[in-house]
Amino acid sequence: MTNLSNQKRMAAEILKCGENRVWIDPNSIDDVAECITRADIRTAINSGTIKAKAKNGTSRGRIRHAAAQKASGKRKGPGSREGSANARVRDKARWIAIIRPIRDELKTLRENGDITPSAYRLFYRRAKGGQYKSRRNLRQHMTNQGYLKEEEN
């Protein structure tokens, strides 16, 4: 095996890359061994006998895999969480998720004639005050206070 370290060094300087990126055609090793000046190396580069290998990139495969897992709802355990619960779901969004179904339930009950408008208004205000945590909880309160019949539970 011929020692081409000098040729590689000169080629690296000419190609403005590291010596590890210099590629020498295995079929033309004898020709390259005869290149002793920079001009000879330039000629070999122009003829394609010596080239600079492409730079190594960073594989995005692992990132894509992780992103696909996150999209399907994984990687959300306690070890992946930072910040409080409110940092992940803000207070307002949580409140909206609670109050909308309750108000919807109240509206339905009023329209069906199950409760009077005054009872609707009473429970609406209580709901606004945060007294009920779900539709079911609201109906339980209404039943216990006699505003709804037991069978509708």
mmCIF file with all atom_site columns, C-alpha atoms in Angstrom:
data_model
loop_
_atom_site.group_PDB
_atom_site.id
_atom_site.type_symbol
_atom_site.label_atom_id
_atom_site.label_alt_id
_atom_site.label_comp_id
_atom_site.label_asym_id
_atom_site.label_entity_id
_atom_site.label_seq_id
_atom_site.pdbx_PDB_ins_code
_atom_site.Cartn_x
_atom_site.Cartn_y
_atom_site.Cartn_z
_atom_site.occupancy
_atom_site.B_iso_or_equiv
_atom_site.pdbx_formal_charge
_atom_site.auth_seq_id
_atom_site.auth_comp_id
_atom_site.auth_asym_id
_atom_site.auth_atom_id
_atom_site.pdbx_PDB_model_num
ATOM 1   C CA . MET A 1 1   ? 0.000   0.000  0.000   1.00 0.00 ? 1   MET A CA 1
ATOM 2   C CA . THR A 1 2   ? 1.368   3.364  -1.002  1.00 0.00 ? 2   THR A CA 1
ATOM 3   C CA . ASN A 1 3   ? 1.624   6.147  1.552   1.00 0.00 ? 3   ASN A CA 1
ATOM 4   C CA . LEU A 1 4   ? -0.567  9.014  0.279   1.00 0.00 ? 4   LEU A CA 1
ATOM 5   C CA . SER A 1 5   ? -0.567  11.142 3.437   1.00 0.00 ? 5   SER A CA 1
ATOM 6   C CA . ASN A 1 6   ? 1.268   14.019 1.746   1.00 0.00 ? 6   ASN A CA 1
ATOM 7   C CA . GLN A 1 7   ? -1.142  14.011 -1.199  1.00 0.00 ? 7   GLN A CA 1
ATOM 8   C CA . LYS A 1 8   ? -4.108  13.872 1.177   1.00 0.00 ? 8   LYS A CA 1
ATOM 9   C CA . ARG A 1 9   ? -2.745  16.774 3.207   1.00 0.00 ? 9   ARG A CA 1
ATOM 10  C CA . MET A 1 10  ? -2.264  18.955 0.101   1.00 0.00 ? 10  MET A CA 1
ATOM 11  C CA . ALA A 1 11  ? -5.662  17.984 -1.299  1.00 0.00 ? 11  ALA A CA 1
ATOM 12  C CA . ALA A 1 12  ? -7.314  18.856 2.036   1.00 0.00 ? 12  ALA A CA 1
ATOM 13  C CA . GLU A 1 13  ? -5.741  22.319 1.950   1.00 0.00 ? 13  GLU A CA 1
ATOM 14  C CA . ILE A 1 14  ? -6.762  22.893 -1.673  1.00 0.00 ? 14  ILE A CA 1
ATOM 15  C CA . LEU A 1 15  ? -10.305 21.557 -1.139  1.00 0.00 ? 15  LEU A CA 1
ATOM 16  C CA . LYS A 1 16  ? -10.583 23.487 2.175   1.00 0.00 ? 16  LYS A CA 1
ATOM 17  C CA . CYS A 1 17  ? -11.703 20.436 4.131   1.00 0.00 ? 17  CYS A CA 1
ATOM 18  C CA . GLY A 1 18  ? -10.266 17.936 6.620   1.00 0.00 ? 18  GLY A CA 1
ATOM 19  C CA . GLU A 1 19  ? -8.012  15.083 5.557   1.00 0.00 ? 19  GLU A CA 1
ATOM 20  C CA . ASN A 1 20  ? -10.679 12.579 6.541   1.00 0.00 ? 20  ASN A CA 1
ATOM 21  C CA . ARG A 1 21  ? -13.019 14.015 3.924   1.00 0.00 ? 21  ARG A CA 1
ATOM 22  C CA . VAL A 1 22  ? -10.502 13.632 1.064   1.00 0.00 ? 22  VAL A CA 1
ATOM 23  C CA . TRP A 1 23  ? -11.505 10.732 -1.226  1.00 0.00 ? 23  TRP A CA 1
ATOM 24  C CA . ILE A 1 24  ? -8.987  9.226  -3.612  1.00 0.00 ? 24  ILE A CA 1
ATOM 25  C CA . ASP A 1 25  ? -10.208 6.953  -6.406  1.00 0.00 ? 25  ASP A CA 1
ATOM 26  C CA . PRO A 1 26  ? -9.004  3.421  -5.497  1.00 0.00 ? 26  PRO A CA 1
ATOM 27  C CA . ASN A 1 27  ? -8.428  2.651  -9.209  1.00 0.00 ? 27  ASN A CA 1
ATOM 28  C CA . SER A 1 28  ? -6.030  5.604  -9.611  1.00 0.00 ? 28  SER A CA 1
ATOM 29  C CA . ILE A 1 29  ? -3.869  5.244  -6.498  1.00 0.00 ? 29  ILE A CA 1
ATOM 30  C CA . ASP A 1 30  ? -0.673  4.874  -8.560  1.00 0.00 ? 30  ASP A CA 1
ATOM 31  C CA . ASP A 1 31  ? -1.450  8.070  -10.508 1.00 0.00 ? 31  ASP A CA 1
ATOM 32  C CA . VAL A 1 32  ? -2.060  9.998  -7.268  1.00 0.00 ? 32  VAL A CA 1
ATOM 33  C CA . ALA A 1 33  ? 1.176   8.656  -5.774  1.00 0.00 ? 33  ALA A CA 1
ATOM 34  C CA . GLU A 1 34  ? 3.033   10.370 -8.624  1.00 0.00 ? 34  GLU A CA 1
ATOM 35  C CA . CYS A 1 35  ? 1.388   13.746 -7.804  1.00 0.00 ? 35  CYS A CA 1
ATOM 36  C CA . ILE A 1 36  ? 4.067   15.556 -5.843  1.00 0.00 ? 36  ILE A CA 1
ATOM 37  C CA . THR A 1 37  ? 3.226   19.211 -6.405  1.00 0.00 ? 37  THR A CA 1
ATOM 38  C CA . ARG A 1 38  ? 0.103   21.199 -5.615  1.00 0.00 ? 38  ARG A CA 1
ATOM 39  C CA . ALA A 1 39  ? -0.419  21.729 -9.343  1.00 0.00 ? 39  ALA A CA 1
ATOM 40  C CA . ASP A 1 40  ? -0.471  17.921 -9.798  1.00 0.00 ? 40  ASP A CA 1
ATOM 41  C CA . ILE A 1 41  ? -3.038  17.613 -7.013  1.00 0.00 ? 41  ILE A CA 1
ATOM 42  C CA . ARG A 1 42  ? -5.197  20.352 -8.586  1.00 0.00 ? 42  ARG A CA 1
ATOM 43  C CA . THR A 1 43  ? -5.115  18.475 -11.894 1.00 0.00 ? 43  THR A CA 1
ATOM 44  C CA . ALA A 1 44  ? -6.198  15.272 -10.110 1.00 0.00 ? 44  ALA A CA 1
ATOM 45  C CA . ILE A 1 45  ? -9.029  17.186 -8.417  1.00 0.00 ? 45  ILE A CA 1
ATOM 46  C CA . ASN A 1 46  ? -10.211 18.627 -11.732 1.00 0.00 ? 46  ASN A CA 1
ATOM 47  C CA . SER A 1 47  ? -10.134 15.184 -13.357 1.00 0.00 ? 47  SER A CA 1
ATOM 48  C CA . GLY A 1 48  ? -12.233 13.731 -10.491 1.00 0.00 ? 48  GLY A CA 1
ATOM 49  C CA . THR A 1 49  ? -9.564  11.392 -9.166  1.00 0.00 ? 49  THR A CA 1
ATOM 50  C CA . ILE A 1 50  ? -9.557  13.275 -5.865  1.00 0.00 ? 50  ILE A CA 1
ATOM 51  C CA . LYS A 1 51  ? -12.793 14.615 -4.348  1.00 0.00 ? 51  LYS A CA 1
ATOM 52  C CA . ALA A 1 52  ? -14.086 15.958 -1.054  1.00 0.00 ? 52  ALA A CA 1
ATOM 53  C CA . LYS A 1 53  ? -16.656 13.656 0.544   1.00 0.00 ? 53  LYS A CA 1
ATOM 54  C CA . ALA A 1 54  ? -19.960 15.219 1.573   1.00 0.00 ? 54  ALA A CA 1
ATOM 55  C CA . LYS A 1 55  ? -20.249 16.494 5.129   1.00 0.00 ? 55  LYS A CA 1
ATOM 56  C CA . ASN A 1 56  ? -22.069 14.233 7.560   1.00 0.00 ? 56  ASN A CA 1
ATOM 57  C CA . GLY A 1 57  ? -25.438 15.615 8.567   1.00 0.00 ? 57  GLY A CA 1
ATOM 58  C CA . THR A 1 58  ? -27.380 14.908 11.744  1.00 0.00 ? 58  THR A CA 1
ATOM 59  C CA . SER A 1 59  ? -30.010 12.206 11.371  1.00 0.00 ? 59  SER A CA 1
ATOM 60  C CA . ARG A 1 60  ? -33.534 13.446 12.123  1.00 0.00 ? 60  ARG A CA 1
ATOM 61  C CA . GLY A 1 61  ? -34.967 9.924  12.287  1.00 0.00 ? 61  GLY A CA 1
ATOM 62  C CA . ARG A 1 62  ? -34.997 9.797  16.082  1.00 0.00 ? 62  ARG A CA 1
ATOM 63  C CA . ILE A 1 63  ? -36.627 13.220 16.316  1.00 0.00 ? 63  ILE A CA 1
ATOM 64  C CA . ARG A 1 64  ? -39.314 12.238 13.797  1.00 0.00 ? 64  ARG A CA 1
ATOM 65  C CA . HIS A 1 65  ? -40.018 9.064  15.749  1.00 0.00 ? 65  HIS A CA 1
ATOM 66  C CA . ALA A 1 66  ? -40.342 11.001 19.014  1.00 0.00 ? 66  ALA A CA 1
ATOM 67  C CA . ALA A 1 67  ? -42.612 13.587 17.350  1.00 0.00 ? 67  ALA A CA 1
ATOM 68  C CA . ALA A 1 68  ? -44.864 10.814 15.999  1.00 0.00 ? 68  ALA A CA 1
ATOM 69  C CA . GLN A 1 69  ? -45.100 9.308  19.482  1.00 0.00 ? 69  GLN A CA 1
ATOM 70  C CA . LYS A 1 70  ? -45.977 12.686 21.004  1.00 0.00 ? 70  LYS A CA 1
ATOM 71  C CA . ALA A 1 71  ? -48.647 13.204 18.336  1.00 0.00 ? 71  ALA A CA 1
ATOM 72  C CA . SER A 1 72  ? -50.232 9.888  19.363  1.00 0.00 ? 72  SER A CA 1
ATOM 73  C CA . GLY A 1 73  ? -50.343 11.022 23.026  1.00 0.00 ? 73  GLY A CA 1
ATOM 74  C CA . LYS A 1 74  ? -47.281 9.269  24.409  1.00 0.00 ? 74  LYS A CA 1
ATOM 75  C CA . ARG A 1 75  ? -44.337 10.760 26.338  1.00 0.00 ? 75  ARG A CA 1
ATOM 76  C CA . LYS A 1 76  ? -46.587 12.791 28.613  1.00 0.00 ? 76  LYS A CA 1
ATOM 77  C CA . GLY A 1 77  ? -45.841 11.061 31.905  1.00 0.00 ? 77  GLY A CA 1
ATOM 78  C CA . PRO A 1 78  ? -44.712 12.761 35.107  1.00 0.00 ? 78  PRO A CA 1
ATOM 79  C CA . GLY A 1 79  ? -41.052 12.524 34.104  1.00 0.00 ? 79  GLY A CA 1
ATOM 80  C CA . SER A 1 80  ? -41.675 14.610 30.966  1.00 0.00 ? 80  SER A CA 1
ATOM 81  C CA . ARG A 1 81  ? -43.637 17.372 32.663  1.00 0.00 ? 81  ARG A CA 1
ATOM 82  C CA . GLU A 1 82  ? -42.232 20.733 33.634  1.00 0.00 ? 82  GLU A CA 1
ATOM 83  C CA . GLY A 1 83  ? -44.175 23.409 35.429  1.00 0.00 ? 83  GLY A CA 1
ATOM 84  C CA . SER A 1 84  ? -47.492 23.246 37.246  1.00 0.00 ? 84  SER A CA 1
ATOM 85  C CA . ALA A 1 85  ? -50.695 21.730 35.910  1.00 0.00 ? 85  ALA A CA 1
ATOM 86  C CA . ASN A 1 86  ? -51.839 25.276 35.143  1.00 0.00 ? 86  ASN A CA 1
ATOM 87  C CA . ALA A 1 87  ? -48.802 25.797 32.964  1.00 0.00 ? 87  ALA A CA 1
ATOM 88  C CA . ARG A 1 88  ? -49.946 22.879 30.793  1.00 0.00 ? 88  ARG A CA 1
ATOM 89  C CA . VAL A 1 89  ? -53.694 23.656 30.826  1.00 0.00 ? 89  VAL A CA 1
ATOM 90  C CA . ARG A 1 90  ? -54.401 27.192 31.885  1.00 0.00 ? 90  ARG A CA 1
ATOM 91  C CA . ASP A 1 91  ? -57.080 28.028 34.421  1.00 0.00 ? 91  ASP A CA 1
ATOM 92  C CA . LYS A 1 92  ? -59.373 29.645 31.878  1.00 0.00 ? 92  LYS A CA 1
ATOM 93  C CA . ALA A 1 93  ? -59.350 26.641 29.540  1.00 0.00 ? 93  ALA A CA 1
ATOM 94  C CA . ARG A 1 94  ? -60.154 24.332 32.472  1.00 0.00 ? 94  ARG A CA 1
ATOM 95  C CA . TRP A 1 95  ? -62.994 26.605 33.594  1.00 0.00 ? 95  TRP A CA 1
ATOM 96  C CA . ILE A 1 96  ? -64.449 26.743 30.082  1.00 0.00 ? 96  ILE A CA 1
ATOM 97  C CA . ALA A 1 97  ? -64.408 22.924 29.915  1.00 0.00 ? 97  ALA A CA 1
ATOM 98  C CA . ILE A 1 98  ? -66.419 22.795 33.163  1.00 0.00 ? 98  ILE A CA 1
ATOM 99  C CA . ILE A 1 99  ? -68.889 25.677 32.707  1.00 0.00 ? 99  ILE A CA 1
ATOM 100 C CA . ARG A 1 100 ? -70.012 25.130 29.097  1.00 0.00 ? 100 ARG A CA 1
ATOM 101 C CA . PRO A 1 101 ? -71.581 21.690 29.604  1.00 0.00 ? 101 PRO A CA 1
ATOM 102 C CA . ILE A 1 102 ? -73.266 22.878 32.830  1.00 0.00 ? 102 ILE A CA 1
ATOM 103 C CA . ARG A 1 103 ? -74.796 25.917 31.119  1.00 0.00 ? 103 ARG A CA 1
ATOM 104 C CA . ASP A 1 104 ? -75.811 23.717 28.192  1.00 0.00 ? 104 ASP A CA 1
ATOM 105 C CA . GLU A 1 105 ? -77.553 21.336 30.614  1.00 0.00 ? 105 GLU A CA 1
ATOM 106 C CA . LEU A 1 106 ? -79.353 24.237 32.313  1.00 0.00 ? 106 LEU A CA 1
ATOM 107 C CA . LYS A 1 107 ? -80.512 25.569 28.949  1.00 0.00 ? 107 LYS A CA 1
ATOM 108 C CA . THR A 1 108 ? -81.825 22.145 27.909  1.00 0.00 ? 108 THR A CA 1
ATOM 109 C CA . LEU A 1 109 ? -83.695 21.687 31.193  1.00 0.00 ? 109 LEU A CA 1
ATOM 110 C CA . ARG A 1 110 ? -85.310 25.138 30.870  1.00 0.00 ? 110 ARG A CA 1
ATOM 111 C CA . GLU A 1 111 ? -86.314 24.582 27.235  1.00 0.00 ? 111 GLU A CA 1
ATOM 112 C CA . ASN A 1 112 ? -87.843 21.171 28.060  1.00 0.00 ? 112 ASN A CA 1
ATOM 113 C CA . GLY A 1 113 ? -89.808 22.747 30.907  1.00 0.00 ? 113 GLY A CA 1
ATOM 114 C CA . ASP A 1 114 ? -88.120 20.599 33.569  1.00 0.00 ? 114 ASP A CA 1
ATOM 115 C CA . ILE A 1 115 ? -87.183 23.701 35.571  1.00 0.00 ? 115 ILE A CA 1
ATOM 116 C CA . THR A 1 116 ? -88.738 27.158 35.813  1.00 0.00 ? 116 THR A CA 1
ATOM 117 C CA . PRO A 1 117 ? -86.928 30.238 34.505  1.00 0.00 ? 117 PRO A CA 1
ATOM 118 C CA . SER A 1 118 ? -86.405 31.404 38.100  1.00 0.00 ? 118 SER A CA 1
ATOM 119 C CA . ALA A 1 119 ? -84.820 28.049 39.036  1.00 0.00 ? 119 ALA A CA 1
ATOM 120 C CA . TYR A 1 120 ? -82.696 28.286 35.878  1.00 0.00 ? 120 TYR A CA 1
ATOM 121 C CA . ARG A 1 121 ? -81.479 31.709 36.956  1.00 0.00 ? 121 ARG A CA 1
ATOM 122 C CA . LEU A 1 122 ? -80.748 30.477 40.496  1.00 0.00 ? 122 LEU A CA 1
ATOM 123 C CA . PHE A 1 123 ? -78.671 27.493 39.328  1.00 0.00 ? 123 PHE A CA 1
ATOM 124 C CA . TYR A 1 124 ? -77.020 29.569 36.589  1.00 0.00 ? 124 TYR A CA 1
ATOM 125 C CA . ARG A 1 125 ? -75.692 31.984 39.221  1.00 0.00 ? 125 ARG A CA 1
ATOM 126 C CA . ARG A 1 126 ? -74.515 29.128 41.420  1.00 0.00 ? 126 ARG A CA 1
ATOM 127 C CA . ALA A 1 127 ? -72.759 27.536 38.466  1.00 0.00 ? 127 ALA A CA 1
ATOM 128 C CA . LYS A 1 128 ? -71.034 30.826 37.772  1.00 0.00 ? 128 LYS A CA 1
ATOM 129 C CA . GLY A 1 129 ? -69.853 30.796 41.375  1.00 0.00 ? 129 GLY A CA 1
ATOM 130 C CA . GLY A 1 130 ? -68.200 27.428 40.766  1.00 0.00 ? 130 GLY A CA 1
ATOM 131 C CA . GLN A 1 131 ? -70.564 25.373 42.908  1.00 0.00 ? 131 GLN A CA 1
ATOM 132 C CA . TYR A 1 132 ? -70.921 22.477 40.437  1.00 0.00 ? 132 TYR A CA 1
ATOM 133 C CA . LYS A 1 133 ? -68.111 20.498 38.893  1.00 0.00 ? 133 LYS A CA 1
ATOM 134 C CA . SER A 1 134 ? -70.069 18.638 36.173  1.00 0.00 ? 134 SER A CA 1
ATOM 135 C CA . ARG A 1 135 ? -73.501 18.069 34.595  1.00 0.00 ? 135 ARG A CA 1
ATOM 136 C CA . ARG A 1 136 ? -73.988 15.087 36.893  1.00 0.00 ? 136 ARG A CA 1
ATOM 137 C CA . ASN A 1 137 ? -73.104 17.108 39.974  1.00 0.00 ? 137 ASN A CA 1
ATOM 138 C CA . LEU A 1 138 ? -75.573 19.841 38.910  1.00 0.00 ? 138 LEU A CA 1
ATOM 139 C CA . ARG A 1 139 ? -78.390 17.295 38.414  1.00 0.00 ? 139 ARG A CA 1
ATOM 140 C CA . GLN A 1 140 ? -77.643 15.724 41.814  1.00 0.00 ? 140 GLN A CA 1
ATOM 141 C CA . HIS A 1 141 ? -77.973 19.121 43.510  1.00 0.00 ? 141 HIS A CA 1
ATOM 142 C CA . MET A 1 142 ? -81.220 19.851 41.631  1.00 0.00 ? 142 MET A CA 1
ATOM 143 C CA . THR A 1 143 ? -82.669 16.471 42.600  1.00 0.00 ? 143 THR A CA 1
ATOM 144 C CA . ASN A 1 144 ? -81.662 16.817 46.263  1.00 0.00 ? 144 ASN A CA 1
ATOM 145 C CA . GLN A 1 145 ? -83.279 20.256 46.454  1.00 0.00 ? 145 GLN A CA 1
ATOM 146 C CA . GLY A 1 146 ? -86.455 19.035 44.754  1.00 0.00 ? 146 GLY A CA 1
ATOM 147 C CA . TYR A 1 147 ? -86.127 20.919 41.466  1.00 0.00 ? 147 TYR A CA 1
ATOM 148 C CA . LEU A 1 148 ? -85.903 17.657 39.455  1.00 0.00 ? 148 LEU A CA 1
ATOM 149 C CA . LYS A 1 149 ? -87.669 14.326 39.888  1.00 0.00 ? 149 LYS A CA 1
ATOM 150 C CA . GLU A 1 150 ? -85.619 11.303 40.994  1.00 0.00 ? 150 GLU A CA 1
ATOM 151 C CA . GLU A 1 151 ? -86.275 9.287  37.770  1.00 0.00 ? 151 GLU A CA 1
ATOM 152 C CA . GLU A 1 152 ? -84.468 11.831 35.587  1.00 0.00 ? 152 GLU A CA 1
ATOM 153 C CA . ASN A 1 153 ? -81.169 11.176 37.327  1.00 0.00 ? 153 ASN A CA 1
#
